[in-house]
Amino acid sequence: MFSSIVLVVGILCPFLSGALGKEGDGQNLSAPEIYSACAVNAVPVIWLVDPANPDFVEKDWVRLSVLRNVLIDERFDSSLSLFLNNSVLVFSALNQDWSSHIKHYFQQLCDKHIHFSLIHLSDEAYSLSSPSFYKCAKKIFRNYYHEAYEHLPNLLFLPLGYTNGAFRGNLGNSQTPFLPPSQRKYVWSFIGQITNKPSREAMRSAMLQVEDRQDKFFSHTTQQWGRFDPSSVGPERMAEILETTIFCPSPRGWWNKDSFRLVEALEHGCIPIVEDDHELQGPLCGNPRVCAHNQPLYFQRLFGEPVPFLSLRDWAEAPSLLLPLLSDPARLAALQQQCLTWYHLYITRLGQRVAIALH
């Protein structure tokens, strides 16, 4: 089953401001005329997922940031029965039980000579991606950098982004200036799982050496990921914490270095701290050809450009990295501003690159 809705938002219609015209120029179009013109030019975006699925956590990121400059005609097709030319298919690899069905669906697209682009989300362990899986796609936008896909000329890597509800503009504070570090309550904060993740116990121990006063850091540990844990923090409370935090440690997930908290931190004016240990991650590292050399600067390759936020190879480095910054307020404020400026420009450029690629 699938449903459809055309999202007509000013910034998503490339010609909308021109269609409205200027007062008195005799070229103004009525709202129905604009809607009709926009709908004709909309790009079909097909979510290959049930919208009620709790794993469906990236729709805000895709709609509001990745496709921010694209007018979209949005559909949901959990039955994998919709074949539209020049469409954008959005697929999450979280549902591993679906792997054989999705592969068959993409083979049908190839056999029918359907022109499509793909937004491939999740897939942290690279379980459903290979050049053959992508061979018929016009453009590919995927999470998680890996050098095995770096040679594909039609592929652009995407960070995981933020989960639904974490976009600052949706929380009513998009016009509120970010607090500078000197006015933020918490030196650091972390919300999420600690146990059974490769480096998170070490992260917490190191961050407590930076600041261990109970009123100067915020730590909330869950037993499961995100909304699957009844004790998880909701988006509004999380935003409140991040808006008043200086540093946001962003350790790796199960396999990969990227996590949702990286972009969520940037979205709320925190300074992220990431792991960049120059090692390939995931099962593809069993392939000697793929792992012939170490992978340096993971996040620069993921974002496609140099990044300003902090990185370390080992969480034991955190005190020596952060304490000098905390003792130099001017330098700390400059780093926060650098992260804010870079993130704003990155999101702007990302939206432009995706729009150009799809048109």
C-alpha positions as MATLAB code, in Angstrom:
seq = 'MFSSIVLVVGILCPFLSGALGKEGDGQNLSAPEIYSACAVNAVPVIWLVDPANPDFVEKDWVRLSVLRNVLIDERFDSSLSLFLNNSVLVFSALNQDWSSHIKHYFQQLCDKHIHFSLIHLSDEAYSLSSPSFYKCAKKIFRNYYHEAYEHLPNLLFLPLGYTNGAFRGNLGNSQTPFLPPSQRKYVWSFIGQITNKPSREAMRSAMLQVEDRQDKFFSHTTQQWGRFDPSSVGPERMAEILETTIFCPSPRGWWNKDSFRLVEALEHGCIPIVEDDHELQGPLCGNPRVCAHNQPLYFQRLFGEPVPFLSLRDWAEAPSLLLPLLSDPARLAALQQQCLTWYHLYITRLGQRVAIALH';
ca = [
       0.000    0.000    0.000;
       1.133    3.513   -0.623;
      -0.131    7.008    0.016;
       0.936   10.279   -1.535;
       1.183   13.912   -0.515;
       2.821   16.830   -2.282;
       4.815   18.964    0.144;
       4.738   22.523   -1.163;
       6.983   24.687    0.994;
       8.393   27.996   -0.210;
      12.025   26.966   -0.171;
      11.237   23.645   -1.827;
       9.800   25.195   -4.991;
      12.719   26.641   -6.977;
      10.538   29.039   -8.930;
       7.948   29.892   -6.287;
       9.270   33.351   -5.380;
       9.427   34.263   -9.054;
       5.940   32.894   -9.697;
       4.508   35.113   -6.981;
       5.974   38.120   -8.750;
       6.189   41.629   -7.389;
       3.214   43.752   -6.554;
       2.002   45.593   -9.658;
       4.106   43.701  -12.213;
       1.084   41.941  -13.691;
       2.663   38.496  -13.406;
       1.282   37.279  -10.075;
      -0.075   33.728   -9.969;
      -2.851   32.621   -7.681;
      -2.205   30.051   -4.946;
      -3.982   27.235   -6.895;
      -1.932   28.061  -10.001;
       1.292   27.955   -8.000;
       0.267   24.674   -6.371;
      -0.530   23.148   -9.750;
       2.759   24.315  -11.268;
       4.750   23.042   -8.305;
       2.992   19.672   -8.242;
       3.835   19.073  -11.893;
       7.511   19.763  -11.192;
       7.705   17.817   -7.926;
      10.155   14.955   -7.573;
       8.494   11.683   -6.486;
      10.033   10.588   -3.182;
       9.052    7.038   -2.243;
       9.672    5.881    1.321;
      10.116    2.107    1.195;
       8.898    1.759    4.754;
       5.719    1.706    6.789;
       5.425    5.272    8.207;
       4.192    3.788   11.513;
       7.385    1.742   11.905;
       9.309    2.899   15.023;
      12.557    2.488   13.031;
      11.390    5.306   10.757;
      13.426    7.966   12.589;
      15.098    9.915    9.776;
      12.150   11.520    7.996;
      12.827   15.005    9.437;
      16.500   14.848    8.443;
      15.680   13.749    4.896;
      12.808   16.187    4.396;
      14.196   19.257    6.142;
      17.908   19.036    5.388;
      18.828   16.537    2.664;
      15.895   17.461    0.385;
      15.519   21.035    1.651;
      15.875   22.526   -1.867;
      13.746   19.961   -3.659;
       9.984   20.090   -4.166;
       8.784   16.580   -3.353;
       5.732   14.468   -4.062;
       5.960   12.072   -1.136;
       4.719    8.480   -1.135;
       4.929    5.490    1.208;
       5.293    2.036   -0.340;
       5.900   -0.677    2.242;
       4.703   -3.348   -0.198;
       7.473   -2.553   -2.722;
       4.964   -2.326   -5.549;
       5.494    1.203   -6.854;
       7.674    1.827   -9.914;
       7.999    5.469  -10.944;
      10.518    6.923  -13.345;
      12.855    9.627  -12.011;
      11.844    8.939   -8.427;
      13.920    9.082   -5.243;
      13.681    5.913   -3.177;
      14.338    6.182    0.560;
      15.330    2.902    2.146;
      16.528    2.009    5.642;
      18.673   -1.079    6.164;
      17.528   -1.510    9.770;
      14.948   -4.104    8.757;
      17.236   -7.036    7.930;
      14.284   -9.393    7.443;
      13.513   -7.408    4.325;
      16.839   -7.971    2.586;
      15.703  -10.561    0.022;
      12.577   -8.547   -0.829;
      14.448   -5.289   -1.304;
      17.053   -6.935   -3.517;
      14.290   -8.420   -5.668;
      12.585   -5.009   -5.854;
      15.766   -3.310   -7.040;
      16.342   -6.042   -9.590;
      12.842   -5.349  -10.922;
      13.687   -1.657  -11.183;
      16.743   -2.565  -13.237;
      14.822   -4.987  -15.451;
      12.102   -2.410  -16.102;
      14.728    0.253  -16.909;
      13.284    2.569  -14.269;
      15.395    5.683  -13.657;
      15.717    6.278   -9.922;
      17.961    7.748   -7.253;
      18.464    6.164   -3.839;
      18.766    7.544   -0.318;
      20.204    4.576    1.589;
      19.886    5.047    5.356;
      21.382    3.140    8.292;
      23.275    0.068    6.998;
      25.893    0.492    9.723;
      27.447   -2.911    9.027;
      27.384   -2.517    5.205;
      25.105   -5.547    5.007;
      22.939   -4.494    2.075;
      25.262   -2.470   -0.089;
      27.587   -3.373   -2.912;
      28.295   -1.940   -6.322;
      25.873   -4.506   -7.799;
      23.144   -3.331   -5.406;
      23.678    0.212   -6.688;
      24.333   -0.526  -10.348;
      21.046    0.848  -11.730;
      20.728    3.947   -9.542;
      21.216    7.317  -11.178;
      22.363    8.901   -7.905;
      23.091    7.348   -4.496;
      23.094    9.147   -1.163;
      24.104    6.856    1.680;
      25.031    6.871    5.346;
      28.418    5.680    6.600;
      31.593    6.318    4.673;
      33.570    3.390    3.337;
      36.400    3.475    0.840;
      34.853    0.510   -0.998;
      32.272    2.965   -2.411;
      34.491    6.009   -2.765;
      35.172    5.272   -6.439;
      31.487    5.387   -7.411;
      31.016    8.680   -9.303;
      27.275    8.790   -8.606;
      27.512    8.402   -4.804;
      27.471   11.072   -2.092;
      27.999   10.127    1.554;
      25.611   11.547    4.154;
      26.006   11.770    7.933;
      23.284   10.016    9.914;
      21.784   13.424   10.673;
      19.293   13.966   13.488;
      16.339   11.866   14.617;
      12.731   12.991   14.290;
      11.945   15.936   16.530;
      15.561   17.075   16.971;
      15.541   19.726   14.224;
      15.959   23.060   16.012;
      13.511   24.836   13.709;
      10.711   22.474   14.781;
      11.203   23.231   18.476;
      10.237   26.898   18.324;
      13.724   28.199   19.070;
      15.225   28.596   15.600;
      15.325   32.396   16.011;
      16.793   32.254   19.513;
      20.556   32.950   19.573;
      22.735   30.068   20.694;
      24.103   30.407   24.194;
      27.876   30.927   24.267;
      29.941   28.390   26.231;
      30.236   30.781   29.189;
      26.450   30.662   29.671;
      25.952   26.931   29.249;
      25.094   24.914   32.339;
      26.810   21.640   31.499;
      30.438   21.125   30.531;
      29.467   17.864   28.825;
      26.448   15.654   28.363;
      25.768   12.180   27.077;
      22.416   10.479   26.516;
      22.336    6.884   25.319;
      23.653    3.367   25.784;
      26.926    2.792   27.595;
      27.157   -0.969   28.115;
      27.953   -3.356   25.262;
      29.224   -0.554   23.014;
      32.942   -0.721   22.121;
      34.262    2.511   23.626;
      31.560    4.123   25.719;
      32.714    3.033   29.165;
      36.104    4.544   28.326;
      34.402    7.697   27.073;
      32.440    8.170   30.283;
      35.491    7.565   32.489;
      37.536   10.082   30.512;
      34.811   12.731   30.512;
      34.443   12.413   34.290;
      38.101   13.383   34.517;
      37.196   16.566   32.637;
      34.218   17.380   34.876;
      32.712   15.223   37.612;
      30.612   17.691   39.607;
      27.010   16.483   39.437;
      25.634   19.909   38.547;
      28.185   20.445   35.742;
      27.520   17.438   33.523;
      24.450   15.508   32.384;
      24.554   11.766   31.841;
      21.516    9.605   31.151;
      22.102    5.943   30.385;
      19.594    3.819   28.481;
      19.578    0.057   28.046;
      18.281    0.092   24.484;
      18.538    2.408   21.506;
      16.383    5.535   21.443;
      12.653    5.161   21.549;
      12.854    1.414   22.230;
      13.843    2.240   25.801;
      10.982    3.503   28.014;
      13.472    5.645   29.942;
      14.753    7.420   26.848;
      14.801   11.217   26.778;
      12.287   12.875   24.448;
      13.330   15.353   21.732;
      12.271   18.477   23.623;
      14.129   17.503   26.797;
      17.147   16.422   24.777;
      17.166   19.772   22.974;
      16.981   21.586   26.300;
      20.037   19.680   27.520;
      22.047   20.154   24.325;
      21.218   23.866   24.187;
      22.916   24.228   27.589;
      25.896   21.908   26.999;
      29.388   22.863   25.835;
      30.827   19.499   24.729;
      28.933   16.516   23.363;
      31.044   13.335   23.230;
      29.906   11.269   20.256;
      31.454    7.803   20.526;
      30.956    5.184   17.866;
      27.908    2.945   17.655;
      28.128   -0.825   17.139;
      30.453   -0.723   14.145;
      30.816    2.792   12.878;
      32.118    6.108   14.141;
      29.089    8.166   13.115;
      25.997    8.501   15.312;
      22.893   10.672   15.402;
      24.240   12.649   18.347;
      26.958   14.216   16.161;
      24.592   16.265   13.997;
      22.153   16.701   16.892;
      24.987   18.333   18.835;
      25.811   20.644   15.924;
      22.121   21.444   15.480;
      22.009   22.826   19.037;
      25.335   24.621   19.199;
      27.349   21.998   21.083;
      30.938   21.149   20.216;
      31.039   17.446   19.244;
      33.925   15.159   20.119;
      34.277   12.169   17.808;
      36.469    9.111   17.546;
      38.764    9.032   14.541;
      41.116    6.133   15.060;
      42.003    5.730   11.383;
      40.702    2.190   11.133;
      38.155    0.725    8.790;
      35.042   -0.594   10.492;
      32.539   -3.300    9.691;
      32.517   -6.749    8.089;
      33.921   -5.491    4.774;
      37.283   -5.391    6.545;
      37.459   -9.125    6.005;
      38.304   -8.318    2.395;
      42.083   -7.768    2.040;
      41.569   -5.751   -1.151;
      39.245   -3.309    0.592;
      41.416   -3.075    3.704;
      44.748   -2.753    1.913;
      45.509    0.451    3.773;
      44.233    2.320    6.806;
      41.446    4.831    6.473;
      42.510    8.265    7.762;
      40.195   11.122    8.632;
      36.887    9.282    8.537;
      34.726   12.336    9.132;
      36.426   14.453    6.512;
      35.643   11.756    3.991;
      32.101   11.320    5.286;
      31.319   15.049    5.020;
      33.481   15.516    1.934;
      35.411   18.420    3.442;
      37.504   19.353    6.507;
      35.502   19.455    9.737;
      36.054   21.826   12.693;
      34.823   19.695   15.579;
      37.120   17.830   17.935;
      38.426   14.320   17.321;
      40.609   11.888   19.242;
      41.967    8.406   18.751;
      41.511    7.354   22.366;
      39.120    8.732   24.972;
      42.038    8.916   27.414;
      43.079   11.995   25.395;
      39.916   13.877   26.399;
      41.248   15.663   29.511;
      44.361   16.978   27.746;
      42.212   18.069   24.797;
      39.368   19.748   26.685;
      40.835   21.226   29.874;
      43.018   23.781   28.031;
      39.942   24.887   26.066;
      37.896   25.300   29.240;
      40.643   27.493   30.706;
      40.640   29.744   27.616;
      37.108   31.208   27.216;
      37.937   33.200   24.084;
      39.363   30.168   22.297;
      36.425   28.030   23.392;
      33.884   30.577   22.128;
      35.747   30.831   18.823;
      35.627   27.040   18.395;
      31.882   26.970   19.048;
      31.342   29.732   16.477;
      33.516   27.901   13.981;
      31.392   24.759   14.411;
      28.145   26.734   14.072;
      29.296   28.555   10.926;
      30.648   25.413    9.318;
      27.503   23.397   10.079;
      25.214   26.067    8.626;
      27.298   26.243    5.438;
      27.529   22.449    5.190;
      23.746   22.018    5.405;
      23.295   24.773    2.813;
      25.797   23.174    0.443;
      24.344   19.705    1.021;
      20.863   20.855    0.048;
      22.249   22.518   -3.071;
      24.307   19.491   -4.106;
      21.375   17.113   -3.688;
      19.021   19.426   -5.634;
      21.513   19.742   -8.500;
      22.081   15.981   -8.560;
      18.341   15.249   -8.733;
      17.655   17.757  -11.481;
];
